[in-house]
């Protein structure tokens, strides 16, 4: 057995230990192991999914070898589920692999309770009626369902579950949580200890942009009746104001401040997305509520309205920012070069460099201190916010009659850090989708440039399956 | 025997649905029929570049799509950290060449396919090797390697007198790339759609830290690690090169980075992060690779058979938050140095090959050093290997005009090093050389004299 940490290294860098643990706990059921289903499982088995159960009643035919890599010539005539399962097991011996040689359609009719043991069911190439039935079974048993259908060069995937809550949603682009539009007292105090009107160029270039913006926003507000820049004109003016404070052309920290100046103008308080979540009726918790909603409740009534001053808990991390000037430019590293060699190779004469170097070193401590101290102020606020939320969570747990420690510190911390990014997904029953399609929505998508093709195929695939149900064969089978 | 024949024909049950029947969404010149399937299997030759996460999937998908003649090239050996996605490899394969194991595994399961592995660098193969393929499918993880293959495929492209690309010289490429939950797939038809170099701006610049930040004002864990890796290592190990694959070296860098971080009160240095920063590790998962490779393999089949219209011309996939795909039609850079008609050089007939090579180094559009020169499949001068260098050295003092057969204009290929963001990379360039004062046979004699 290879060290799992090394084997899974490239994916652990994405979803971490926590994500990997969730994967290793999951138990997956696949219905029909054609190419779509087999390939799906292959990708889960490689990543170390907990267990798989392959359900398929068919025998392998020669034609299956042309589209399914999990089968080979020795598989012909044998159970497809067995052969696919054996190949998948070969990929990762840490995965528990099982198979059931029975038709999924029959099992849905005769043994619906079978499905309640799984975390998630992947149903491929099922007929309409079976999908609808399976969906109801899975909803009742709180089992997640993914329905996949491939047809020539087209296909569709549909997720069906009552509710999916994501704490670490890891969005692609998200504004960092600097709170420049609403600085708390400690951040303001820290900014006050730094003088921007120093004449020493090096010291001037050392100030991190967060400090510049906090101070400049205060100055701006004083001159504008306590308001921050909000209109386009004012934002432009604010940028000019920042520019006027620079004393040299190459002050990167001021450039960063100007680029980030819009962060001062972002609206205070929580986003409409978070507002929607805390206003959800599920946030009225009782003993049956999930941990997620207990933590949302703690945020809702207790934190945001009180200590949070209208805001979600602070994230606590800050981006890297210039807090030092590059006196000698062009020191970009291309390979392993040592410092003295680089100094000598540069276009400056070495004596000047050494002088500049010594001069800079004196100021360096100052600049590092600024950044690290700033980081500490953000971390301290995040920690304080977490402690308040944790207390609220414990209080709620007590109120609803659950164990006080039912939710771990780690989970609460992660919840606080991601509070601005919480995601709640809910899905309609497939039966509702089939019986009462939202026609205005479909018509809108059909005329939308980005979606019209996809929606067209959706309608065609639905028609194909309806045709197959009625005539027991696929359209176009006899064209040639 | 009858059974074996039946197996072979029924194996393509599903592929036949695409190749034997007409359709409304097919490509131009699509002629359905059994001959199309037979031609695909007999004549289509595809090169898969890279046998990693994408390459393994591509080989499987192409073999299952009916291709019979495949080659795969990869210089790497199998590592444990490949096993979470490179499904053709097992634990006992660790240390073996990827290309060889991948080819063997696919041939074991898909008996109809023949895959020739090449365990070497892409630069080790000559132009003729690449010219032998109808389509090149790329499953790479570096910009440099893509850039190189792109320049090779574009070097075959010829233009007519009106500067229109000659269709039979177009070498199609299908390129895939992934990073974590994101990926892209694209179709490159040199001369028609933008080549890799036309849209090089799509790639964000690599993050590099100024040396003074590392040396004096580290702020992040990565700064501390790069300090240990790029500065401290050389200070302590004079002359000994750092080897990122040596775990002792990595442990040393990690320990130094931790010391540095403690000194400055910076949190977050871990062994895993140290490896990530030093080796510039790109996170990778099986699903994204499978999706992108499937798109690339399908495009390859579509180019080869015309059974459906091809992607035009760049697909982006993002599975991070929900799932998003978008197809963008990028446009060609008509002045592209790589896929354009070639940089025009007006030369004196007296210029020697040596002088010509020096000129390439100084030419503002080229800045190409250490060039090897190729004319119509003939090596005029080769920098390496030594034996070829020796054989071609005597050409250096001869006039280029004579070496290319005293024609007034022609195309030559030069292969050398260029500087890209401070990094030396191999580059192949196509040049159009025109000799001054040559418009007829009468002038030819004046060119001699060497």
mmCIF file of N, CA and C in Angstrom, chain A residues 271-313:
data_model
loop_
_atom_site.group_PDB
_atom_site.id
_atom_site.type_symbol
_atom_site.label_atom_id
_atom_site.label_comp_id
_atom_site.label_asym_id
_atom_site.label_seq_id
_atom_site.Cartn_x
_atom_site.Cartn_y
_atom_site.Cartn_z
ATOM 1 N N UNK A 271 -24.455 40.088 2.524
ATOM 2 C CA UNK A 271 -24.911 40.013 1.135
ATOM 3 C C UNK A 271 -26.352 39.523 1.074
ATOM 4 N N UNK A 272 -26.975 39.722 -0.078
ATOM 5 C CA UNK A 272 -28.365 39.299 -0.215
ATOM 6 C C UNK A 272 -28.463 37.781 -0.147
ATOM 7 N N UNK A 273 -27.381 37.106 -0.616
ATOM 8 C CA UNK A 273 -27.344 35.648 -0.564
ATOM 9 C C UNK A 273 -27.384 35.151 0.884
ATOM 10 N N UNK A 274 -26.550 35.760 1.739
ATOM 11 C CA UNK A 274 -26.523 35.356 3.145
ATOM 12 C C UNK A 274 -27.824 35.763 3.837
ATOM 13 N N UNK A 275 -28.350 36.904 3.430
ATOM 14 C CA UNK A 275 -29.615 37.370 3.998
ATOM 15 C C UNK A 275 -30.707 36.324 3.749
ATOM 16 N N UNK A 276 -30.735 35.818 2.524
ATOM 17 C CA UNK A 276 -31.728 34.821 2.149
ATOM 18 C C UNK A 276 -31.596 33.557 3.009
ATOM 19 N N UNK A 277 -30.330 33.176 3.276
ATOM 20 C CA UNK A 277 -30.114 31.963 4.078
ATOM 21 C C UNK A 277 -30.578 32.162 5.514
ATOM 22 N N UNK A 278 -30.221 33.312 6.102
ATOM 23 C CA UNK A 278 -30.617 33.467 7.515
ATOM 24 C C UNK A 278 -32.118 33.730 7.652
ATOM 25 N N UNK A 279 -32.732 34.203 6.571
ATOM 26 C CA UNK A 279 -34.187 34.410 6.613
ATOM 27 C C UNK A 279 -34.972 33.139 6.295
ATOM 28 N N UNK A 280 -34.269 32.084 5.941
ATOM 29 C CA UNK A 280 -34.931 30.827 5.583
ATOM 30 C C UNK A 280 -35.642 30.253 6.811
ATOM 31 N N UNK A 281 -36.783 29.637 6.577
ATOM 32 C CA UNK A 281 -37.546 29.127 7.717
ATOM 33 C C UNK A 281 -36.782 28.013 8.451
ATOM 34 N N UNK A 282 -35.842 27.339 7.737
ATOM 35 C CA UNK A 282 -35.057 26.287 8.377
ATOM 36 C C UNK A 282 -34.158 26.834 9.484
ATOM 37 N N UNK A 283 -33.936 28.146 9.488
ATOM 38 C CA UNK A 283 -33.099 28.751 10.528
ATOM 39 C C UNK A 283 -33.841 28.876 11.856
ATOM 40 N N UNK A 284 -35.146 28.592 11.845
ATOM 41 C CA UNK A 284 -35.904 28.474 13.112
ATOM 42 C C UNK A 284 -35.693 27.047 13.583
ATOM 43 N N UNK A 285 -34.675 26.846 14.440
ATOM 44 C CA UNK A 285 -34.237 25.471 14.683
ATOM 45 C C UNK A 285 -34.974 24.776 15.825
ATOM 46 N N UNK A 286 -35.019 23.467 15.721
ATOM 47 C CA UNK A 286 -35.491 22.640 16.836
ATOM 48 C C UNK A 286 -34.596 21.401 16.917
ATOM 49 N N UNK A 287 -34.968 20.434 17.710
ATOM 50 C CA UNK A 287 -34.074 19.297 17.956
ATOM 51 C C UNK A 287 -33.788 18.476 16.693
ATOM 52 N N UNK A 288 -34.605 18.643 15.655
ATOM 53 C CA UNK A 288 -34.375 17.867 14.431
ATOM 54 C C UNK A 288 -33.491 18.603 13.423
ATOM 55 N N UNK A 289 -33.130 19.827 13.730
ATOM 56 C CA UNK A 289 -32.367 20.621 12.756
ATOM 57 C C UNK A 289 -30.949 20.088 12.574
ATOM 58 N N UNK A 290 -30.402 20.283 11.382
ATOM 59 C CA UNK A 290 -29.025 19.852 11.117
ATOM 60 C C UNK A 290 -28.043 20.850 11.730
ATOM 61 N N UNK A 291 -26.788 20.397 11.880
ATOM 62 C CA UNK A 291 -25.743 21.265 12.441
ATOM 63 C C UNK A 291 -25.631 22.565 11.655
ATOM 64 N N UNK A 292 -25.755 22.437 10.345
ATOM 65 C CA UNK A 292 -25.626 23.617 9.486
ATOM 66 C C UNK A 292 -26.622 24.698 9.912
ATOM 67 N N UNK A 293 -27.885 24.278 10.070
ATOM 68 C CA UNK A 293 -28.914 25.278 10.387
ATOM 69 C C UNK A 293 -28.797 25.779 11.822
ATOM 70 N N UNK A 294 -28.264 24.948 12.725
ATOM 71 C CA UNK A 294 -28.022 25.431 14.095
ATOM 72 C C UNK A 294 -27.003 26.574 14.043
ATOM 73 N N UNK A 295 -25.971 26.389 13.228
ATOM 74 C CA UNK A 295 -24.946 27.438 13.134
ATOM 75 C C UNK A 295 -25.500 28.679 12.428
ATOM 76 N N UNK A 296 -26.358 28.462 11.423
ATOM 77 C CA UNK A 296 -26.993 29.615 10.769
ATOM 78 C C UNK A 296 -27.833 30.385 11.795
ATOM 79 N N UNK A 297 -28.533 29.640 12.646
ATOM 80 C CA UNK A 297 -29.365 30.292 13.663
ATOM 81 C C UNK A 297 -28.511 31.131 14.613
ATOM 82 N N UNK A 298 -27.328 30.573 14.948
ATOM 83 C CA UNK A 298 -26.424 31.305 15.833
ATOM 84 C C UNK A 298 -25.988 32.615 15.186
ATOM 85 N N UNK A 299 -25.792 32.554 13.894
ATOM 86 C CA UNK A 299 -25.405 33.762 13.158
ATOM 87 C C UNK A 299 -26.553 34.757 13.160
ATOM 88 N N UNK A 300 -27.721 34.220 12.887
ATOM 89 C CA UNK A 300 -28.875 35.052 12.591
ATOM 90 C C UNK A 300 -29.294 35.958 13.740
ATOM 91 N N UNK A 301 -29.911 35.335 14.714
ATOM 92 C CA UNK A 301 -30.495 36.164 15.767
ATOM 93 C C UNK A 301 -29.444 36.763 16.654
ATOM 94 N N UNK A 302 -28.391 35.982 16.807
ATOM 95 C CA UNK A 302 -27.493 36.382 17.869
ATOM 96 C C UNK A 302 -26.342 37.240 17.358
ATOM 97 N N UNK A 303 -25.572 36.696 16.440
ATOM 98 C CA UNK A 303 -24.308 37.362 16.150
ATOM 99 C C UNK A 303 -24.454 38.642 15.329
ATOM 100 N N UNK A 304 -25.047 38.465 14.141
ATOM 101 C CA UNK A 304 -25.060 39.594 13.208
ATOM 102 C C UNK A 304 -25.692 40.825 13.833
ATOM 103 N N UNK A 305 -26.776 40.610 14.579
ATOM 104 C CA UNK A 305 -27.483 41.748 15.167
ATOM 105 C C UNK A 305 -26.704 42.391 16.320
ATOM 106 N N UNK A 306 -25.856 41.612 16.989
ATOM 107 C CA UNK A 306 -25.165 42.154 18.165
ATOM 108 C C UNK A 306 -23.691 42.457 17.912
ATOM 109 N N UNK A 307 -22.831 41.529 18.328
ATOM 110 C CA UNK A 307 -21.387 41.768 18.224
ATOM 111 C C UNK A 307 -20.948 42.046 16.802
ATOM 112 N N UNK A 308 -21.617 41.429 15.867
ATOM 113 C CA UNK A 308 -21.190 41.548 14.476
ATOM 114 C C UNK A 308 -21.404 42.932 13.892
ATOM 115 N N UNK A 309 -22.162 43.783 14.566
ATOM 116 C CA UNK A 309 -22.402 45.127 14.061
ATOM 117 C C UNK A 309 -22.945 45.062 12.623
ATOM 118 N N UNK A 310 -23.850 44.132 12.405
ATOM 119 C CA UNK A 310 -24.468 44.027 11.079
ATOM 120 C C UNK A 310 -23.678 43.189 10.090
ATOM 121 N N UNK A 311 -22.491 42.711 10.491
ATOM 122 C CA UNK A 311 -21.641 41.972 9.552
ATOM 123 C C UNK A 311 -21.551 40.495 9.964
ATOM 124 N N UNK A 312 -21.134 39.658 9.007
ATOM 125 C CA UNK A 312 -20.835 38.266 9.308
ATOM 126 C C UNK A 312 -19.499 38.206 10.050
ATOM 127 N N UNK A 313 -19.164 37.068 10.674
ATOM 128 C CA UNK A 313 -17.848 36.967 11.333
ATOM 129 C C UNK A 313 -16.725 37.262 10.346
#
